[in-house]
Amino acid sequence: MTFALRPTLPADALAVHAVMMAAGMDPRSSWVRTSVADVEWSLGKGGGVLALQEGVAVGCVGYRPDGFRTLTLNKLATRPEARGRGLGTALVQAVEQQARAGGFGRVLLAVSQYNLGVISFYERLGYVVSTDCYAFAHPDSPPPVVLVKTTGGPL
Ligand SMILES: CC(C)(COP(=O)(O)OP(=O)(O)OC[C@H]1O[C@@H](n2cnc3c(N)ncnc32)[C@H](O)[C@@H]1OP(=O)(O)O)[C@@H](O)C(=O)NCCC(=O)NCCS
């Protein structure tokens, strides 16, 4: 089954939220307390990409600038039944493409201390653990692990 990617619209906040909540994240992570309003607000700070399969949202990712050189990636999720077919990779690459188009030199993301298993997924895509800060870290959560990938623009 193929999927289509398209930029998110403000009205997609509900669909993005539903995919995020279906992702099976650890209940201790701030992710599971994210509201639809939070999603709409966050996407409005940058943008996002929605993955659709036969019109149903099966994956999502968001992005938000941190200054002029860094595009942060957030809210990456695919529905469990859609996994292992390259959808997560395609969504990450869509954000990297957005970074290049916007002249951002790198993509930066944060992995929750409750989700460290996903680090190898990002490392396979060329991301490297960094000592940089994630500007939008949740104040009540343990400090996340930050990963960065250079995307070719100015650093
Ligand atoms: C991470 C995620 C988006 C990957 O989606 P996907 O559609 O399965 O991605 P792809 O098909 O492109 O890649 C799958 C590969 O990544 C690996 N992978 C995915 N999640 C992984 C994890 N948590 N730990 C280790 N490996 C993982 C799979 O084992 C698979 O490897 P394979 O190709 O050797 O079989 C999906 O697992 C997900 O939504 N997880 C829950 C939410 C999450 O952790 N988001 C990241 C927040 S920082």
Short mmCIF file of N, CA and C and ligand atoms in Angstrom, two decimals:
data_model
loop_
_atom_site.label_atom_id
_atom_site.label_comp_id
_atom_site.label_asym_id
_atom_site.label_seq_id
_atom_site.Cartn_x
_atom_site.Cartn_y
_atom_site.Cartn_z
N MET A 1 0.86 -1.20 0.00
CA MET A 1 0.00 0.00 0.00
C MET A 1 0.89 1.25 0.00
N THR A 2 0.59 2.18 -0.89
CA THR A 2 1.41 3.39 -0.95
C THR A 2 0.80 4.48 -0.08
N PHE A 3 1.61 5.45 0.24
CA PHE A 3 1.14 6.59 1.03
C PHE A 3 1.54 7.87 0.32
N ALA A 4 0.83 8.94 0.65
CA ALA A 4 1.12 10.25 0.07
C ALA A 4 1.48 11.22 1.19
N LEU A 5 2.42 12.07 0.94
CA LEU A 5 2.81 13.09 1.92
C LEU A 5 2.31 14.45 1.44
N ARG A 6 1.82 15.24 2.38
CA ARG A 6 1.46 16.62 2.03
C ARG A 6 1.68 17.52 3.24
N PRO A 7 1.87 18.83 3.01
CA PRO A 7 2.05 19.75 4.14
C PRO A 7 0.79 19.78 5.01
N THR A 8 0.97 19.95 6.31
CA THR A 8 -0.19 20.04 7.20
C THR A 8 -0.88 21.39 7.04
N LEU A 9 -2.18 21.36 7.29
CA LEU A 9 -3.00 22.57 7.36
C LEU A 9 -3.41 22.74 8.82
N PRO A 10 -3.83 23.96 9.24
CA PRO A 10 -4.26 24.13 10.64
C PRO A 10 -5.35 23.11 11.03
N ALA A 11 -6.21 22.77 10.08
CA ALA A 11 -7.30 21.84 10.38
C ALA A 11 -6.81 20.40 10.60
N ASP A 12 -5.52 20.15 10.35
CA ASP A 12 -4.99 18.79 10.51
C ASP A 12 -4.57 18.50 11.95
N ALA A 13 -4.68 19.47 12.85
CA ALA A 13 -4.19 19.26 14.22
C ALA A 13 -4.83 18.03 14.86
N LEU A 14 -6.11 17.82 14.61
CA LEU A 14 -6.80 16.66 15.19
C LEU A 14 -6.22 15.35 14.65
N ALA A 15 -5.97 15.31 13.35
CA ALA A 15 -5.43 14.09 12.74
C ALA A 15 -4.00 13.83 13.22
N VAL A 16 -3.20 14.89 13.31
CA VAL A 16 -1.83 14.74 13.81
C VAL A 16 -1.86 14.24 15.25
N HIS A 17 -2.73 14.82 16.05
CA HIS A 17 -2.85 14.40 17.45
C HIS A 17 -3.24 12.93 17.54
N ALA A 18 -4.16 12.50 16.70
CA ALA A 18 -4.61 11.10 16.74
C ALA A 18 -3.46 10.15 16.40
N VAL A 19 -2.66 10.50 15.41
CA VAL A 19 -1.51 9.66 15.06
C VAL A 19 -0.51 9.64 16.22
N MET A 20 -0.27 10.81 16.80
CA MET A 20 0.67 10.86 17.94
C MET A 20 0.19 9.98 19.09
N MET A 21 -1.08 10.03 19.38
CA MET A 21 -1.60 9.26 20.52
C MET A 21 -1.63 7.76 20.22
N ALA A 22 -1.65 7.41 18.94
CA ALA A 22 -1.64 5.99 18.56
C ALA A 22 -0.22 5.42 18.55
N ALA A 23 0.78 6.30 18.76
CA ALA A 23 2.17 5.88 18.58
C ALA A 23 2.68 4.98 19.70
N GLY A 24 1.98 4.95 20.83
CA GLY A 24 2.39 4.06 21.91
C GLY A 24 3.57 4.56 22.70
N MET A 25 3.62 5.87 22.91
CA MET A 25 4.74 6.43 23.67
C MET A 25 4.60 6.14 25.16
N ASP A 26 5.73 6.15 25.85
CA ASP A 26 5.76 5.88 27.29
C ASP A 26 4.86 6.89 28.02
N PRO A 27 4.01 6.44 28.92
CA PRO A 27 3.10 7.36 29.61
C PRO A 27 3.80 8.41 30.46
N ARG A 28 5.08 8.21 30.76
CA ARG A 28 5.81 9.24 31.53
C ARG A 28 6.25 10.40 30.64
N SER A 29 6.20 10.24 29.34
CA SER A 29 6.71 11.30 28.46
C SER A 29 5.67 12.41 28.30
N SER A 30 6.14 13.63 28.12
CA SER A 30 5.24 14.78 27.96
C SER A 30 4.40 14.63 26.69
N TRP A 31 4.90 13.83 25.75
CA TRP A 31 4.20 13.56 24.48
C TRP A 31 2.74 13.16 24.73
N VAL A 32 2.51 12.27 25.69
CA VAL A 32 1.15 11.72 25.88
C VAL A 32 0.21 12.76 26.51
N ARG A 33 0.76 13.84 27.03
CA ARG A 33 -0.09 14.91 27.60
C ARG A 33 -0.30 16.05 26.61
N THR A 34 0.19 15.90 25.39
CA THR A 34 0.00 16.92 24.36
C THR A 34 -1.48 17.00 23.97
N SER A 35 -2.02 18.20 23.92
CA SER A 35 -3.42 18.38 23.52
C SER A 35 -3.51 18.74 22.04
N VAL A 36 -4.71 18.67 21.50
CA VAL A 36 -4.93 19.09 20.11
C VAL A 36 -4.54 20.57 19.95
N ALA A 37 -4.89 21.38 20.94
CA ALA A 37 -4.54 22.81 20.89
C ALA A 37 -3.02 23.00 20.88
N ASP A 38 -2.30 22.18 21.66
CA ASP A 38 -0.83 22.24 21.65
C ASP A 38 -0.30 21.96 20.24
N VAL A 39 -0.88 20.93 19.61
CA VAL A 39 -0.42 20.55 18.27
C VAL A 39 -0.67 21.69 17.28
N GLU A 40 -1.84 22.27 17.34
CA GLU A 40 -2.17 23.37 16.43
C GLU A 40 -1.23 24.54 16.64
N TRP A 41 -0.96 24.85 17.89
CA TRP A 41 -0.05 25.96 18.22
C TRP A 41 1.35 25.67 17.69
N SER A 42 1.83 24.46 17.95
CA SER A 42 3.19 24.09 17.57
C SER A 42 3.36 24.09 16.04
N LEU A 43 2.39 23.50 15.33
CA LEU A 43 2.49 23.49 13.86
C LEU A 43 2.48 24.91 13.31
N GLY A 44 1.77 25.80 13.99
CA GLY A 44 1.71 27.19 13.56
C GLY A 44 3.04 27.92 13.71
N LYS A 45 3.92 27.38 14.55
CA LYS A 45 5.25 27.99 14.74
C LYS A 45 6.20 27.62 13.60
N GLY A 46 5.83 26.62 12.84
CA GLY A 46 6.67 26.20 11.72
C GLY A 46 5.78 25.55 10.68
N GLY A 47 5.71 24.23 10.74
CA GLY A 47 4.85 23.50 9.81
C GLY A 47 4.92 22.03 10.10
N GLY A 48 4.38 21.25 9.20
CA GLY A 48 4.39 19.81 9.38
C GLY A 48 4.08 19.11 8.09
N VAL A 49 4.20 17.80 8.16
CA VAL A 49 3.90 16.95 7.00
C VAL A 49 3.01 15.82 7.51
N LEU A 50 1.97 15.54 6.73
CA LEU A 50 1.04 14.47 7.07
C LEU A 50 1.17 13.38 6.02
N ALA A 51 1.16 12.14 6.47
CA ALA A 51 1.19 10.99 5.56
C ALA A 51 -0.20 10.37 5.52
N LEU A 52 -0.70 10.19 4.32
CA LEU A 52 -2.06 9.66 4.14
C LEU A 52 -2.02 8.37 3.35
N GLN A 53 -2.85 7.44 3.79
CA GLN A 53 -3.04 6.19 3.05
C GLN A 53 -4.53 6.03 2.82
N GLU A 54 -4.92 6.07 1.60
CA GLU A 54 -6.34 6.03 1.24
C GLU A 54 -7.13 7.07 2.03
N GLY A 55 -6.56 8.26 2.15
CA GLY A 55 -7.24 9.37 2.80
C GLY A 55 -7.16 9.37 4.32
N VAL A 56 -6.54 8.34 4.90
CA VAL A 56 -6.46 8.25 6.36
C VAL A 56 -5.04 8.64 6.80
N ALA A 57 -4.96 9.47 7.85
CA ALA A 57 -3.65 9.90 8.35
C ALA A 57 -2.96 8.73 9.05
N VAL A 58 -1.78 8.36 8.55
CA VAL A 58 -1.04 7.24 9.13
C VAL A 58 0.32 7.66 9.66
N GLY A 59 0.72 8.90 9.40
CA GLY A 59 2.01 9.37 9.88
C GLY A 59 2.06 10.89 9.91
N CYS A 60 2.96 11.40 10.73
CA CYS A 60 3.07 12.86 10.83
C CYS A 60 4.46 13.24 11.32
N VAL A 61 4.80 14.49 11.05
CA VAL A 61 6.01 15.09 11.61
C VAL A 61 5.82 16.60 11.60
N GLY A 62 6.43 17.27 12.56
CA GLY A 62 6.39 18.72 12.61
C GLY A 62 7.79 19.29 12.55
N TYR A 63 7.87 20.56 12.27
CA TYR A 63 9.17 21.25 12.29
C TYR A 63 8.97 22.69 12.73
N ARG A 64 10.02 23.24 13.27
CA ARG A 64 9.95 24.60 13.81
C ARG A 64 11.35 25.20 13.81
N PRO A 65 11.51 26.40 13.29
CA PRO A 65 12.84 27.01 13.31
C PRO A 65 13.31 27.34 14.72
N ASP A 66 14.60 27.19 14.94
CA ASP A 66 15.27 27.72 16.14
C ASP A 66 16.37 28.63 15.60
N GLY A 67 16.04 29.90 15.45
CA GLY A 67 16.97 30.82 14.79
C GLY A 67 16.95 30.61 13.29
N PHE A 68 18.00 31.10 12.61
CA PHE A 68 18.02 31.07 11.15
C PHE A 68 18.72 29.83 10.60
N ARG A 69 19.46 29.12 11.46
CA ARG A 69 20.31 28.04 10.94
C ARG A 69 19.81 26.65 11.29
N THR A 70 18.92 26.57 12.25
CA THR A 70 18.50 25.26 12.75
C THR A 70 17.00 25.08 12.56
N LEU A 71 16.63 23.97 11.93
CA LEU A 71 15.23 23.59 11.87
C LEU A 71 15.06 22.40 12.82
N THR A 72 14.17 22.54 13.80
CA THR A 72 13.96 21.43 14.74
C THR A 72 12.83 20.56 14.21
N LEU A 73 12.99 19.27 14.43
CA LEU A 73 12.01 18.26 13.99
C LEU A 73 11.30 17.75 15.23
N ASN A 74 9.97 17.61 15.15
CA ASN A 74 9.21 17.11 16.30
C ASN A 74 8.01 16.30 15.83
N LYS A 75 7.38 15.65 16.79
CA LYS A 75 6.10 14.95 16.52
C LYS A 75 6.19 13.90 15.43
N LEU A 76 7.36 13.27 15.28
CA LEU A 76 7.44 12.19 14.29
C LEU A 76 6.71 10.97 14.82
N ALA A 77 5.74 10.49 14.08
CA ALA A 77 5.01 9.28 14.49
C ALA A 77 4.39 8.62 13.27
N THR A 78 4.35 7.29 13.32
CA THR A 78 3.60 6.53 12.32
C THR A 78 2.71 5.55 13.08
N ARG A 79 1.56 5.28 12.53
CA ARG A 79 0.66 4.31 13.18
C ARG A 79 1.35 2.95 13.19
N PRO A 80 1.20 2.19 14.28
CA PRO A 80 1.90 0.90 14.39
C PRO A 80 1.67 -0.01 13.19
N GLU A 81 0.46 -0.01 12.63
CA GLU A 81 0.17 -0.91 11.51
C GLU A 81 0.81 -0.44 10.20
N ALA A 82 1.35 0.79 10.20
CA ALA A 82 1.96 1.33 8.97
C ALA A 82 3.49 1.31 9.05
N ARG A 83 4.04 0.72 10.10
CA ARG A 83 5.49 0.82 10.32
C ARG A 83 6.30 -0.19 9.49
N GLY A 84 7.58 0.13 9.38
CA GLY A 84 8.51 -0.79 8.73
C GLY A 84 8.44 -0.75 7.22
N ARG A 85 7.83 0.28 6.65
CA ARG A 85 7.72 0.38 5.19
C ARG A 85 8.31 1.68 4.67
N GLY A 86 9.13 2.33 5.50
CA GLY A 86 9.83 3.52 5.03
C GLY A 86 9.10 4.83 5.27
N LEU A 87 7.95 4.76 5.93
CA LEU A 87 7.17 5.98 6.13
C LEU A 87 7.88 6.95 7.08
N GLY A 88 8.38 6.43 8.20
CA GLY A 88 9.10 7.29 9.15
C GLY A 88 10.30 7.94 8.48
N THR A 89 11.02 7.16 7.70
CA THR A 89 12.19 7.69 6.97
C THR A 89 11.76 8.80 6.02
N ALA A 90 10.68 8.57 5.27
CA ALA A 90 10.20 9.57 4.31
C ALA A 90 9.80 10.86 5.01
N LEU A 91 9.22 10.74 6.19
CA LEU A 91 8.81 11.95 6.92
C LEU A 91 10.02 12.73 7.41
N VAL A 92 11.03 12.02 7.91
CA VAL A 92 12.27 12.71 8.33
C VAL A 92 12.90 13.40 7.12
N GLN A 93 12.94 12.69 6.00
CA GLN A 93 13.56 13.28 4.80
C GLN A 93 12.77 14.48 4.29
N ALA A 94 11.46 14.48 4.52
CA ALA A 94 10.65 15.64 4.11
C ALA A 94 11.05 16.87 4.92
N VAL A 95 11.34 16.67 6.20
CA VAL A 95 11.79 17.81 7.02
C VAL A 95 13.18 18.27 6.57
N GLU A 96 14.03 17.32 6.23
CA GLU A 96 15.37 17.70 5.74
C GLU A 96 15.25 18.51 4.45
N GLN A 97 14.33 18.12 3.59
CA GLN A 97 14.10 18.86 2.35
C GLN A 97 13.60 20.27 2.66
N GLN A 98 12.72 20.36 3.65
CA GLN A 98 12.20 21.66 4.09
C GLN A 98 13.36 22.52 4.60
N ALA A 99 14.28 21.90 5.34
CA ALA A 99 15.43 22.64 5.86
C ALA A 99 16.29 23.18 4.72
N ARG A 100 16.57 22.34 3.75
CA ARG A 100 17.38 22.79 2.60
C ARG A 100 16.68 23.92 1.86
N ALA A 101 15.39 23.75 1.64
CA ALA A 101 14.64 24.78 0.89
C ALA A 101 14.60 26.10 1.64
N GLY A 102 14.61 26.03 2.98
CA GLY A 102 14.54 27.23 3.78
C GLY A 102 15.91 27.81 4.13
N GLY A 103 16.98 27.16 3.66
CA GLY A 103 18.32 27.66 3.92
C GLY A 103 18.84 27.36 5.32
N PHE A 104 18.22 26.39 5.99
CA PHE A 104 18.70 25.98 7.31
C PHE A 104 19.87 25.01 7.13
N GLY A 105 20.91 25.19 7.92
CA GLY A 105 22.10 24.35 7.76
C GLY A 105 21.98 23.00 8.42
N ARG A 106 21.02 22.85 9.33
CA ARG A 106 20.94 21.57 10.03
C ARG A 106 19.53 21.32 10.55
N VAL A 107 19.27 20.04 10.78
CA VAL A 107 18.04 19.61 11.46
C VAL A 107 18.45 19.09 12.83
N LEU A 108 17.72 19.53 13.85
CA LEU A 108 18.00 19.13 15.23
C LEU A 108 16.73 18.55 15.82
N LEU A 109 16.87 17.47 16.57
CA LEU A 109 15.70 16.87 17.22
C LEU A 109 16.07 16.38 18.60
N ALA A 110 15.05 16.16 19.40
CA ALA A 110 15.25 15.72 20.78
C ALA A 110 14.53 14.40 21.00
N VAL A 111 15.22 13.48 21.65
CA VAL A 111 14.63 12.18 21.99
C VAL A 111 14.45 12.13 23.51
N SER A 112 13.23 11.80 23.91
CA SER A 112 12.91 11.71 25.33
C SER A 112 13.73 10.62 26.01
N GLN A 113 14.04 10.84 27.27
CA GLN A 113 14.73 9.81 28.07
C GLN A 113 13.90 8.54 28.18
N TYR A 114 12.61 8.65 27.88
CA TYR A 114 11.72 7.49 27.94
C TYR A 114 11.57 6.80 26.59
N ASN A 115 12.38 7.22 25.61
CA ASN A 115 12.22 6.69 24.24
C ASN A 115 13.58 6.50 23.59
N LEU A 116 14.58 6.12 24.39
CA LEU A 116 15.95 6.10 23.87
C LEU A 116 16.16 5.07 22.77
N GLY A 117 15.28 4.07 22.69
CA GLY A 117 15.43 3.04 21.66
C GLY A 117 15.37 3.59 20.25
N VAL A 118 14.73 4.75 20.08
CA VAL A 118 14.56 5.29 18.73
C VAL A 118 15.84 5.98 18.21
N ILE A 119 16.83 6.15 19.09
CA ILE A 119 18.05 6.83 18.66
C ILE A 119 18.70 6.11 17.47
N SER A 120 18.70 4.79 17.48
CA SER A 120 19.34 4.05 16.38
C SER A 120 18.63 4.30 15.05
N PHE A 121 17.32 4.52 15.10
CA PHE A 121 16.56 4.86 13.87
C PHE A 121 17.13 6.15 13.26
N TYR A 122 17.32 7.16 14.11
CA TYR A 122 17.84 8.44 13.60
C TYR A 122 19.31 8.31 13.17
N GLU A 123 20.09 7.53 13.93
CA GLU A 123 21.51 7.39 13.58
C GLU A 123 21.65 6.76 12.19
N ARG A 124 20.77 5.83 11.88
CA ARG A 124 20.82 5.21 10.55
C ARG A 124 20.52 6.23 9.45
N LEU A 125 19.84 7.31 9.81
CA LEU A 125 19.52 8.35 8.83
C LEU A 125 20.57 9.47 8.83
N GLY A 126 21.65 9.27 9.56
CA GLY A 126 22.76 10.23 9.53
C GLY A 126 22.79 11.22 10.68
N TYR A 127 21.92 11.05 11.65
CA TYR A 127 21.90 11.95 12.80
C TYR A 127 22.96 11.52 13.81
N VAL A 128 23.53 12.52 14.50
CA VAL A 128 24.61 12.29 15.44
C VAL A 128 24.22 12.92 16.77
N VAL A 129 24.47 12.18 17.85
CA VAL A 129 24.18 12.71 19.18
C VAL A 129 25.05 13.94 19.41
N SER A 130 24.44 14.97 19.99
CA SER A 130 25.09 16.27 20.13
C SER A 130 24.92 16.80 21.55
N THR A 131 25.82 17.69 21.94
CA THR A 131 25.69 18.35 23.24
C THR A 131 24.87 19.63 23.13
N ASP A 132 24.39 19.94 21.93
CA ASP A 132 23.56 21.14 21.75
C ASP A 132 22.28 21.05 22.57
N CYS A 133 21.68 22.21 22.81
CA CYS A 133 20.42 22.25 23.55
C CYS A 133 19.24 22.19 22.59
N TYR A 134 18.16 21.59 23.07
CA TYR A 134 16.89 21.65 22.35
C TYR A 134 16.11 22.81 22.95
N ALA A 135 15.89 23.83 22.16
CA ALA A 135 15.33 25.09 22.67
C ALA A 135 13.90 24.93 23.19
N PHE A 136 13.20 23.90 22.71
CA PHE A 136 11.78 23.79 23.04
C PHE A 136 11.51 22.59 23.96
N ALA A 137 12.52 22.23 24.76
CA ALA A 137 12.35 21.09 25.67
C ALA A 137 11.25 21.39 26.69
N HIS A 138 10.51 20.35 27.05
CA HIS A 138 9.45 20.51 28.04
C HIS A 138 10.09 20.74 29.41
N PRO A 139 9.71 21.82 30.11
CA PRO A 139 10.40 22.16 31.36
C PRO A 139 10.25 21.11 32.45
N ASP A 140 9.20 20.29 32.40
CA ASP A 140 8.98 19.30 33.46
C ASP A 140 9.53 17.92 33.13
N SER A 141 10.22 17.80 32.00
CA SER A 141 10.73 16.49 31.58
C SER A 141 12.23 16.43 31.79
N PRO A 142 12.79 15.21 31.99
CA PRO A 142 14.25 15.10 32.08
C PRO A 142 14.88 15.59 30.77
N PRO A 143 16.10 16.12 30.83
CA PRO A 143 16.72 16.64 29.61
C PRO A 143 16.77 15.57 28.52
N PRO A 144 16.33 15.90 27.30
CA PRO A 144 16.33 14.91 26.21
C PRO A 144 17.72 14.70 25.64
N VAL A 145 17.87 13.63 24.86
CA VAL A 145 19.07 13.42 24.06
C VAL A 145 18.87 14.17 22.74
N VAL A 146 19.84 14.99 22.38
CA VAL A 146 19.74 15.81 21.16
C VAL A 146 20.54 15.15 20.03
N LEU A 147 19.94 15.11 18.85
CA LEU A 147 20.64 14.62 17.66
C LEU A 147 20.57 15.69 16.58
N VAL A 148 21.62 15.73 15.78
CA VAL A 148 21.74 16.77 14.75
C VAL A 148 22.21 16.14 13.44
N LYS A 149 21.71 16.70 12.34
CA LYS A 149 22.22 16.31 11.01
C LYS A 149 22.43 17.57 10.18
N THR A 150 23.57 17.67 9.57
CA THR A 150 23.86 18.78 8.68
C THR A 150 23.11 18.56 7.36
N THR A 151 22.46 19.61 6.88
CA THR A 151 21.64 19.43 5.69
C THR A 151 22.19 20.18 4.48
N GLY A 152 23.32 20.80 4.65
CA GLY A 152 23.97 21.36 3.48
C GLY A 152 23.92 22.87 3.35
N GLY A 153 23.07 23.51 4.12
CA GLY A 153 22.99 24.96 4.05
C GLY A 153 24.04 25.60 4.93
N PRO A 154 23.95 26.92 5.16
CA PRO A 154 24.91 27.62 6.02
C PRO A 154 24.79 27.18 7.46
N LEU A 155 25.93 27.03 8.16
CA LEU A 155 25.91 26.63 9.58
C LEU A 155 26.20 27.81 10.47
C1 LIG B 1 10.10 5.93 14.85
C2 LIG B 1 8.97 5.69 13.86
C3 LIG B 1 8.40 7.02 13.39
C4 LIG B 1 9.53 4.92 12.66
O1 LIG B 1 8.46 4.76 11.74
P1 LIG B 1 8.51 3.68 10.55
O2 LIG B 1 7.41 4.04 9.64
O3 LIG B 1 8.51 2.30 11.10
O4 LIG B 1 9.92 4.01 9.92
P2 LIG B 1 10.71 3.26 8.74
O5 LIG B 1 9.84 2.20 8.13
O6 LIG B 1 11.26 4.30 7.86
O7 LIG B 1 11.94 2.60 9.50
C5 LIG B 1 11.75 1.47 10.25
C6 LIG B 1 13.11 1.01 10.79
O8 LIG B 1 13.43 1.79 11.94
C7 LIG B 1 13.55 0.93 13.06
N1 LIG B 1 12.95 1.56 14.23
C8 LIG B 1 11.83 2.28 14.27
N2 LIG B 1 11.57 2.63 15.53
C9 LIG B 1 12.55 2.11 16.29
C10 LIG B 1 12.81 2.13 17.68
N3 LIG B 1 12.04 2.74 18.55
N4 LIG B 1 13.91 1.47 18.09
C11 LIG B 1 14.71 0.84 17.23
N5 LIG B 1 14.49 0.78 15.91
C12 LIG B 1 13.42 1.43 15.46
C13 LIG B 1 12.75 -0.31 12.70
O9 LIG B 1 13.22 -1.43 13.42
C14 LIG B 1 13.01 -0.46 11.21
O10 LIG B 1 14.21 -1.07 10.97
P3 LIG B 1 14.37 -2.12 9.73
O11 LIG B 1 14.20 -1.28 8.48
O12 LIG B 1 15.76 -2.66 9.89
O13 LIG B 1 13.30 -3.12 9.89
C15 LIG B 1 7.83 4.82 14.51
O14 LIG B 1 8.41 3.64 15.02
C16 LIG B 1 7.08 5.53 15.62
O15 LIG B 1 6.10 6.23 15.37
N6 LIG B 1 7.52 5.34 16.88
C17 LIG B 1 6.81 5.93 18.03
C18 LIG B 1 6.96 7.42 18.07
C19 LIG B 1 8.41 7.84 18.18
O16 LIG B 1 9.22 7.20 18.83
N7 LIG B 1 8.72 8.98 17.55
C20 LIG B 1 10.03 9.58 17.59
C21 LIG B 1 10.04 10.67 18.62
S1 LIG B 1 11.68 11.36 18.82
#
